[in-house]
Amino acid sequence: MNIRQPIILAIESSCDDTGVAVLKGNQVLSNLVANQEVHARYGGVVPELASRAHLSNITPTVTLAILDAGISPDEIDAVAYTIGPGLSGSLLVGASFAKAWAWARKIPTIPVHHMRAHVLAHFISPGPSPDFPFLCLTVSGGHTQIIHVHSASNMEVVGTTLDDAAGEAFDKVAKLIGLPYPGGPLIDQYAALGNPQAYSFTKSKVVGLDMSFSGLKTQVLRFLQSQLAQDSEFIKKNLHDFCASVQSAIVTMLISKLELAVKTTGLNQVAIAGGVSANSGLRRALTEKEFLLEDPWKVFIPPMSYCTDNAAMVGIVGVFDAVDKKFGSLTDTPKPRMPDLNS
Ligand code: KG4
Ligand code: ZN
């Protein structure tokens, strides 16, 4: 193994997408995602169907990713895979495959925390990458956290949602207006043509760096019920303004908590990660912070392909850990819940 440039096969199967990547050091040689369309009609991920789809997708996706990378399987130094958090059955498929593949080739495994992978995606070439320490807002379908990233292996959660994740808030509101799962990207798309000030939703009153999004869903539900009672065509007529207003409420909450985090930690490098970091309203609001006249932020926004779940981000953690000689064992088992980012 080239200690600085290990070649890592990475597998991400925490939810409904089967991701496989090959990295050489921080260079991505290939990065594939087999999406599962099967869930859209159910309005959310069906765990049993997700595990079955992973089982049929994983072998061809690994074969293709290695072909795409232009390397021989013999050149792979270690297999990194998501050990948690996520859906048990989905994690089991990725973990079992990774361990079996590594065992057959007599190479080590590297179990990876999914949220740590979202954070470290910022170190995939060509960057730019933040310097340690920095702040990272990780916003996905299952998590919303403000993380003080001391180093690649020392991450401290300084703020978190007390209920729904930001992505969940987007998806639940989208479901209320009949959009398919996942609704976040669709709200973003419709919001682009709407007025964010058309309707106002009040911010939650959680103090400090913690957040809450469940109240927004209830507020939106009541708002829709009263509007629809007056005009059954309300959603159709006001789709863009409605989506822009909901998006603005979520983004405003996230940005105000980040402002407080910058103030309390004194850190001015701010990164975002996770599926919701693909949101154009959030990306725009954050970019504006680079132009503050006083104490501008240094902002790090990942490319779209590294925002939503992907295996390249698992691979970069594999590289960090391989360099530090931190490997797993064949007895490691998936952990659906992993509150400690450094575990
Ligand atoms: O990180 P991710 O791919 O999977 C999890 O680990 O959860 O995040 C998925 C979440 C979903 O809730 C999805 O609706 C949301 O990210 N999302 C978006 C956008 N793209 C994905 N939310 C708002 N705007 C987007 N453009
Ligand atoms: Zn994720």
Coordinates of C-alpha atoms and ligand atoms in Angstrom, one line a residue:
M1 CA 0.0 0.0 0.0
N2 CA 1.3 3.5 -0.9
I3 CA 0.8 5.0 2.5
R4 CA -0.1 8.5 1.3
Q5 CA -2.1 7.5 -1.8
P6 CA -3.9 4.3 -0.8
I7 CA -6.4 2.9 -3.3
I8 CA -9.8 2.5 -1.6
L9 CA -12.9 0.8 -2.8
A10 CA -15.8 2.5 -1.0
I11 CA -19.4 1.4 -0.5
E12 CA -22.3 3.5 0.7
S13 CA -25.6 1.8 1.4
S14 CA -27.1 3.6 4.4
C15 CA -30.4 4.4 2.9
D16 CA -31.9 3.9 -0.6
D17 CA -29.0 4.5 -2.9
T18 CA -26.2 2.0 -3.7
G19 CA -23.0 4.1 -4.0
V20 CA -19.7 2.7 -5.0
A21 CA -16.5 4.6 -5.6
V22 CA -12.8 4.1 -6.1
L23 CA -10.3 6.6 -4.8
K24 CA -6.5 6.9 -5.1
G25 CA -5.6 9.3 -2.3
N26 CA -7.9 12.2 -2.5
Q27 CA -8.5 11.7 -6.3
V28 CA -11.8 10.1 -7.3
L29 CA -11.2 7.4 -10.0
S30 CA -14.8 6.5 -10.2
N31 CA -18.0 7.3 -8.4
L32 CA -21.3 5.6 -9.2
V33 CA -24.8 5.7 -7.6
A34 CA -27.5 3.2 -8.4
N35 CA -30.7 5.1 -7.5
Q36 CA -33.8 3.2 -6.3
E37 CA -36.9 4.6 -8.0
V38 CA -39.1 2.0 -6.3
H39 CA -39.7 4.3 -3.2
A40 CA -41.2 7.3 -5.0
R41 CA -44.7 5.8 -5.2
Y42 CA -44.8 5.1 -1.4
G43 CA -43.9 8.7 -0.3
G44 CA -40.8 7.6 1.6
V45 CA -38.1 4.9 1.7
V46 CA -39.5 1.4 2.4
P47 CA -36.6 -0.4 4.3
E48 CA -37.4 -3.9 3.1
L49 CA -37.5 -2.8 -0.5
A50 CA -34.3 -0.8 -0.1
S51 CA -32.3 -3.8 1.3
R52 CA -33.5 -6.0 -1.6
A53 CA -32.6 -3.4 -4.2
H54 CA -29.1 -3.0 -2.6
L55 CA -28.7 -6.8 -2.9
S56 CA -29.4 -6.8 -6.6
N57 CA -27.5 -3.5 -7.3
I58 CA -24.3 -4.0 -5.3
T59 CA -22.4 -6.6 -7.4
P60 CA -22.9 -4.9 -10.8
T61 CA -22.2 -1.4 -9.3
V62 CA -18.9 -2.6 -7.8
T63 CA -17.8 -4.3 -11.0
L64 CA -18.6 -1.1 -13.0
A65 CA -16.9 1.2 -10.6
I66 CA -13.7 -0.8 -10.7
L67 CA -13.9 -0.9 -14.5
D68 CA -14.6 2.8 -14.7
A69 CA -11.6 3.5 -12.4
G70 CA -9.3 1.8 -14.9
I71 CA -7.5 -0.3 -12.3
S72 CA -7.2 -4.0 -11.5
P73 CA -9.0 -5.3 -8.4
D74 CA -5.6 -6.4 -7.2
E75 CA -4.5 -2.8 -6.8
I76 CA -7.2 -2.1 -4.1
D77 CA -5.6 -1.6 -0.7
A78 CA -8.7 -1.5 1.5
V79 CA -12.5 -1.5 1.4
A80 CA -14.3 1.3 3.2
Y81 CA -18.0 1.0 3.9
T82 CA -20.7 2.8 5.8
I83 CA -21.2 1.1 9.2
G84 CA -24.0 3.6 10.3
P85 CA -26.1 5.4 11.0
G86 CA -28.8 4.3 8.6
L87 CA -31.3 1.6 7.9
S88 CA -30.3 -1.8 9.4
G89 CA -31.1 -4.0 6.4
S90 CA -29.4 -1.5 3.9
L91 CA -26.3 -1.2 6.1
L92 CA -26.1 -5.0 6.4
V93 CA -25.9 -5.5 2.6
G94 CA -23.1 -3.0 2.2
A95 CA -21.2 -4.2 5.3
S96 CA -21.5 -7.9 4.4
F97 CA -20.4 -7.3 0.8
A98 CA -17.4 -5.1 1.9
K99 CA -16.2 -7.6 4.5
A100 CA -16.6 -10.6 2.2
W101 CA -14.8 -8.9 -0.7
A102 CA -12.0 -7.7 1.6
W103 CA -11.6 -11.1 3.2
A104 CA -11.4 -12.9 -0.1
R105 CA -8.6 -10.5 -1.2
K106 CA -6.9 -10.5 2.2
I107 CA -7.1 -6.7 2.5
P108 CA -8.4 -4.7 5.5
T109 CA -11.8 -3.0 5.9
I110 CA -12.5 0.5 7.1
P111 CA -15.9 1.1 8.8
V112 CA -17.1 4.7 8.2
H113 CA -19.6 6.9 10.1
H114 CA -21.9 8.3 7.4
M115 CA -22.1 11.8 8.8
R116 CA -18.3 12.0 9.2
A117 CA -18.1 11.1 5.5
H118 CA -20.5 14.0 4.6
V119 CA -18.1 16.4 6.5
L120 CA -14.9 15.0 5.0
A121 CA -16.3 15.1 1.5
H122 CA -14.8 18.6 1.5
F123 CA -11.3 17.1 1.2
I124 CA -11.9 15.3 -2.1
S125 CA -9.8 16.8 -4.9
P126 CA -9.8 19.4 -6.4
G127 CA -11.2 21.2 -3.4
P128 CA -10.9 23.9 -2.1
S129 CA -10.8 22.4 1.3
P130 CA -11.1 24.1 4.7
D131 CA -8.2 24.1 7.2
F132 CA -8.9 22.5 10.6
P133 CA -10.6 23.6 12.7
F134 CA -13.8 24.7 11.0
L135 CA -17.6 24.6 11.4
C136 CA -19.7 22.3 9.3
L137 CA -23.5 22.4 9.0
T138 CA -24.6 18.8 8.1
V139 CA -28.1 18.8 6.8
S140 CA -29.6 15.6 5.5
G141 CA -32.8 13.6 5.6
G142 CA -31.9 12.2 9.0
H143 CA -29.6 14.7 10.6
T144 CA -29.2 18.4 11.2
Q145 CA -26.1 19.2 13.1
I146 CA -23.6 22.0 13.6
I147 CA -20.2 20.4 14.0
H148 CA -17.0 21.9 15.3
V149 CA -14.5 19.9 13.2
H150 CA -11.3 19.9 15.2
S151 CA -9.6 17.4 12.9
A152 CA -10.5 14.5 10.6
S153 CA -11.0 12.2 13.6
N154 CA -12.2 14.7 16.2
M155 CA -15.6 16.2 15.6
E156 CA -17.8 17.8 18.2
V157 CA -21.5 18.3 17.7
V158 CA -22.3 21.8 19.1
G159 CA -25.9 22.1 17.9
T160 CA -28.5 19.7 16.7
T161 CA -32.2 19.4 15.8
L162 CA -34.4 18.5 18.7
D163 CA -36.9 16.7 16.4
D164 CA -37.1 16.6 12.6
A165 CA -34.1 17.0 10.3
A166 CA -34.1 19.9 7.8
G167 CA -34.4 17.4 4.9
E168 CA -37.3 15.7 6.7
A169 CA -39.0 19.1 7.0
F170 CA -38.6 19.7 3.2
D171 CA -39.9 16.2 2.5
K172 CA -42.9 16.3 4.9
V173 CA -44.0 19.7 3.5
A174 CA -43.6 18.4 0.0
K175 CA -45.8 15.4 0.9
L176 CA -48.5 17.7 2.2
I177 CA -48.8 19.3 -1.2
G178 CA -48.7 15.9 -3.0
L179 CA -45.2 15.9 -4.3
P180 CA -43.3 12.6 -4.6
Y181 CA -40.5 11.5 -2.3
P182 CA -37.9 13.0 -1.9
G183 CA -39.7 16.3 -2.1
G184 CA -36.7 18.6 -1.1
P185 CA -35.3 18.9 -4.6
L186 CA -38.7 19.7 -6.0
I187 CA -39.5 22.4 -3.5
D188 CA -36.1 23.9 -4.4
Q189 CA -37.0 23.8 -8.1
Y190 CA -40.4 25.4 -7.7
A191 CA -39.0 28.0 -5.2
A192 CA -36.8 29.3 -7.9
L193 CA -39.7 31.1 -9.5
G194 CA -41.5 32.2 -6.3
N195 CA -41.6 35.0 -3.9
P196 CA -40.0 34.0 -0.5
Q197 CA -41.9 36.7 1.3
A198 CA -45.3 35.7 0.0
Y199 CA -46.2 33.8 3.2
S200 CA -44.5 34.0 6.5
F201 CA -43.9 31.1 8.8
T202 CA -42.6 31.9 12.3
K203 CA -39.3 30.6 13.5
S204 CA -39.0 28.1 16.3
K205 CA -37.9 29.6 19.7
V206 CA -35.3 27.1 20.6
V207 CA -32.4 28.9 22.3
G208 CA -28.7 28.3 21.7
L209 CA -27.4 26.3 18.8
D210 CA -30.1 23.6 18.8
M211 CA -32.9 23.7 16.3
S212 CA -36.5 22.4 15.8
F213 CA -38.4 21.8 12.6
S214 CA -41.4 19.9 13.6
G215 CA -43.4 23.1 14.4
L216 CA -43.0 24.3 10.8
K217 CA -44.7 21.2 9.5
T218 CA -47.7 21.8 11.8
Q219 CA -47.8 25.5 10.9
V220 CA -47.7 24.7 7.2
L221 CA -50.4 22.0 7.6
R222 CA -52.8 24.5 9.4
F223 CA -52.0 27.2 6.8
L224 CA -52.8 24.9 3.9
Q225 CA -56.0 23.7 5.6
S226 CA -57.3 27.3 6.0
Q227 CA -56.2 28.3 2.4
L228 CA -57.7 25.2 0.9
A229 CA -61.0 25.8 2.7
Q230 CA -61.3 29.1 0.8
D231 CA -59.9 28.0 -2.5
S232 CA -59.4 24.3 -3.4
E233 CA -57.0 25.4 -6.2
F234 CA -54.7 27.2 -3.7
I235 CA -51.7 24.9 -4.2
K236 CA -51.9 24.8 -7.9
K237 CA -52.2 28.6 -8.2
N238 CA -49.5 29.5 -5.6
L239 CA -47.1 26.6 -5.9
H240 CA -44.0 28.7 -6.5
D241 CA -44.7 31.3 -3.8
F242 CA -45.6 28.6 -1.3
C243 CA -42.4 26.6 -2.0
A244 CA -40.2 29.8 -1.9
S245 CA -41.7 30.8 1.4
V246 CA -41.2 27.4 3.0
Q247 CA -37.7 27.2 1.7
S248 CA -36.9 30.7 3.1
A249 CA -38.2 29.7 6.5
I250 CA -35.9 26.6 6.7
V251 CA -32.9 28.5 5.3
T252 CA -33.4 31.5 7.6
M253 CA -33.4 29.1 10.6
L254 CA -30.3 27.3 9.5
I255 CA -28.4 30.6 8.8
S256 CA -29.4 32.2 12.0
K257 CA -28.0 29.2 14.0
L258 CA -24.8 29.3 11.9
E259 CA -24.4 33.0 12.7
L260 CA -24.6 32.2 16.4
A261 CA -22.1 29.3 16.0
V262 CA -19.6 31.6 14.3
K263 CA -20.0 34.1 17.1
T264 CA -19.7 31.6 19.9
T265 CA -16.7 29.6 18.5
G266 CA -14.9 32.4 16.8
L267 CA -14.4 30.2 13.7
N268 CA -15.1 31.9 10.4
Q269 CA -14.6 28.9 8.0
V270 CA -18.1 27.5 7.5
A271 CA -18.8 24.4 5.4
I272 CA -22.1 22.7 4.6
A273 CA -22.6 19.0 3.9
G274 CA -25.4 16.5 3.3
G275 CA -28.4 16.3 0.9
V276 CA -29.9 19.7 1.9
S277 CA -26.6 21.4 1.1
A278 CA -27.7 21.0 -2.6
N279 CA -30.5 23.5 -1.8
S280 CA -30.0 26.6 -3.9
G281 CA -31.5 28.9 -1.3
L282 CA -29.1 27.7 1.3
R283 CA -26.1 27.9 -1.0
R284 CA -27.1 31.5 -2.0
A285 CA -27.6 32.6 1.6
L286 CA -24.3 31.2 2.6
T287 CA -22.4 32.6 -0.3
E288 CA -23.7 36.1 0.7
K289 CA -21.8 35.7 3.9
E290 CA -18.5 35.8 2.0
F291 CA -19.3 39.4 1.1
L292 CA -20.0 40.8 4.6
L293 CA -18.1 44.0 5.1
E294 CA -17.2 43.1 8.6
D295 CA -15.7 39.6 9.4
P296 CA -16.7 37.9 6.1
W297 CA -17.0 34.1 6.3
K298 CA -14.9 31.7 4.3
V299 CA -17.5 29.4 2.9
F300 CA -17.1 25.8 1.6
I301 CA -19.9 24.4 -0.5
P302 CA -19.4 20.9 -1.9
P303 CA -20.1 20.2 -5.6
M304 CA -23.6 18.8 -6.1
S305 CA -22.4 15.2 -6.7
Y306 CA -20.9 15.2 -3.2
C307 CA -23.9 16.7 -1.4
T308 CA -26.4 13.9 -1.6
D309 CA -25.4 10.3 -0.5
N310 CA -22.4 9.1 -2.5
A311 CA -19.5 6.6 -2.0
A312 CA -16.7 9.1 -2.8
M313 CA -17.2 10.7 0.6
V314 CA -16.9 7.2 2.3
G315 CA -13.8 6.7 0.3
I316 CA -12.1 9.9 1.5
V317 CA -12.7 8.8 5.1
G318 CA -11.1 5.5 4.1
V319 CA -8.1 7.4 2.9
F320 CA -7.7 9.4 6.1
D321 CA -8.1 6.2 8.2
A322 CA -5.8 4.1 6.0
V323 CA -3.1 6.8 6.3
D324 CA -3.6 6.6 10.1
K325 CA -3.6 2.8 10.0
K326 CA -7.1 2.7 11.5
F327 CA -8.7 -0.4 10.2
G328 CA -11.8 -2.4 11.1
S329 CA -12.3 -6.1 11.7
L330 CA -14.6 -8.8 10.3
T331 CA -16.6 -8.8 13.6
D332 CA -17.7 -5.1 13.1
T333 CA -21.5 -5.0 12.8
P334 CA -23.6 -2.1 11.3
K335 CA -25.0 0.4 13.8
P336 CA -28.3 2.0 12.8
R337 CA -27.8 4.7 15.4
M338 CA -24.4 6.3 16.1
P339 CA -24.7 9.5 18.2
D340 CA -20.9 9.8 18.5
L341 CA -19.3 11.1 15.2
N342 CA -15.9 9.8 16.3
S343 CA -17.0 6.2 17.0
Ligands
KG4_1 O1 -27.7 13.2 2.7 P1 -28.9 12.7 1.9 O2 -28.7 12.3 0.5 O3 -29.4 11.4 2.6 C1 -29.4 11.2 4.0 O4 -28.4 10.8 4.6 O5 -30.5 11.5 4.6 O6 -30.1 13.7 2.1 C2 -31.3 13.5 1.6 C3 -32.2 14.7 1.9 C4 -33.7 14.5 1.6 O7 -34.4 14.9 2.6 C5 -33.8 15.4 0.4 O8 -35.1 15.9 0.2 C6 -32.9 16.5 0.7 O9 -31.7 15.8 1.2 N1 -32.5 17.3 -0.5 C7 -32.8 18.6 -0.7 C8 -32.3 19.0 -1.9 N2 -31.6 17.9 -2.4 C9 -31.8 16.9 -1.6 N3 -33.5 19.4 0.1 C10 -33.7 20.7 -0.3 N4 -33.3 21.1 -1.5 C11 -32.6 20.3 -2.4 N5 -32.1 20.8 -3.5
ZN2 ZN -26.4 11.3 3.9

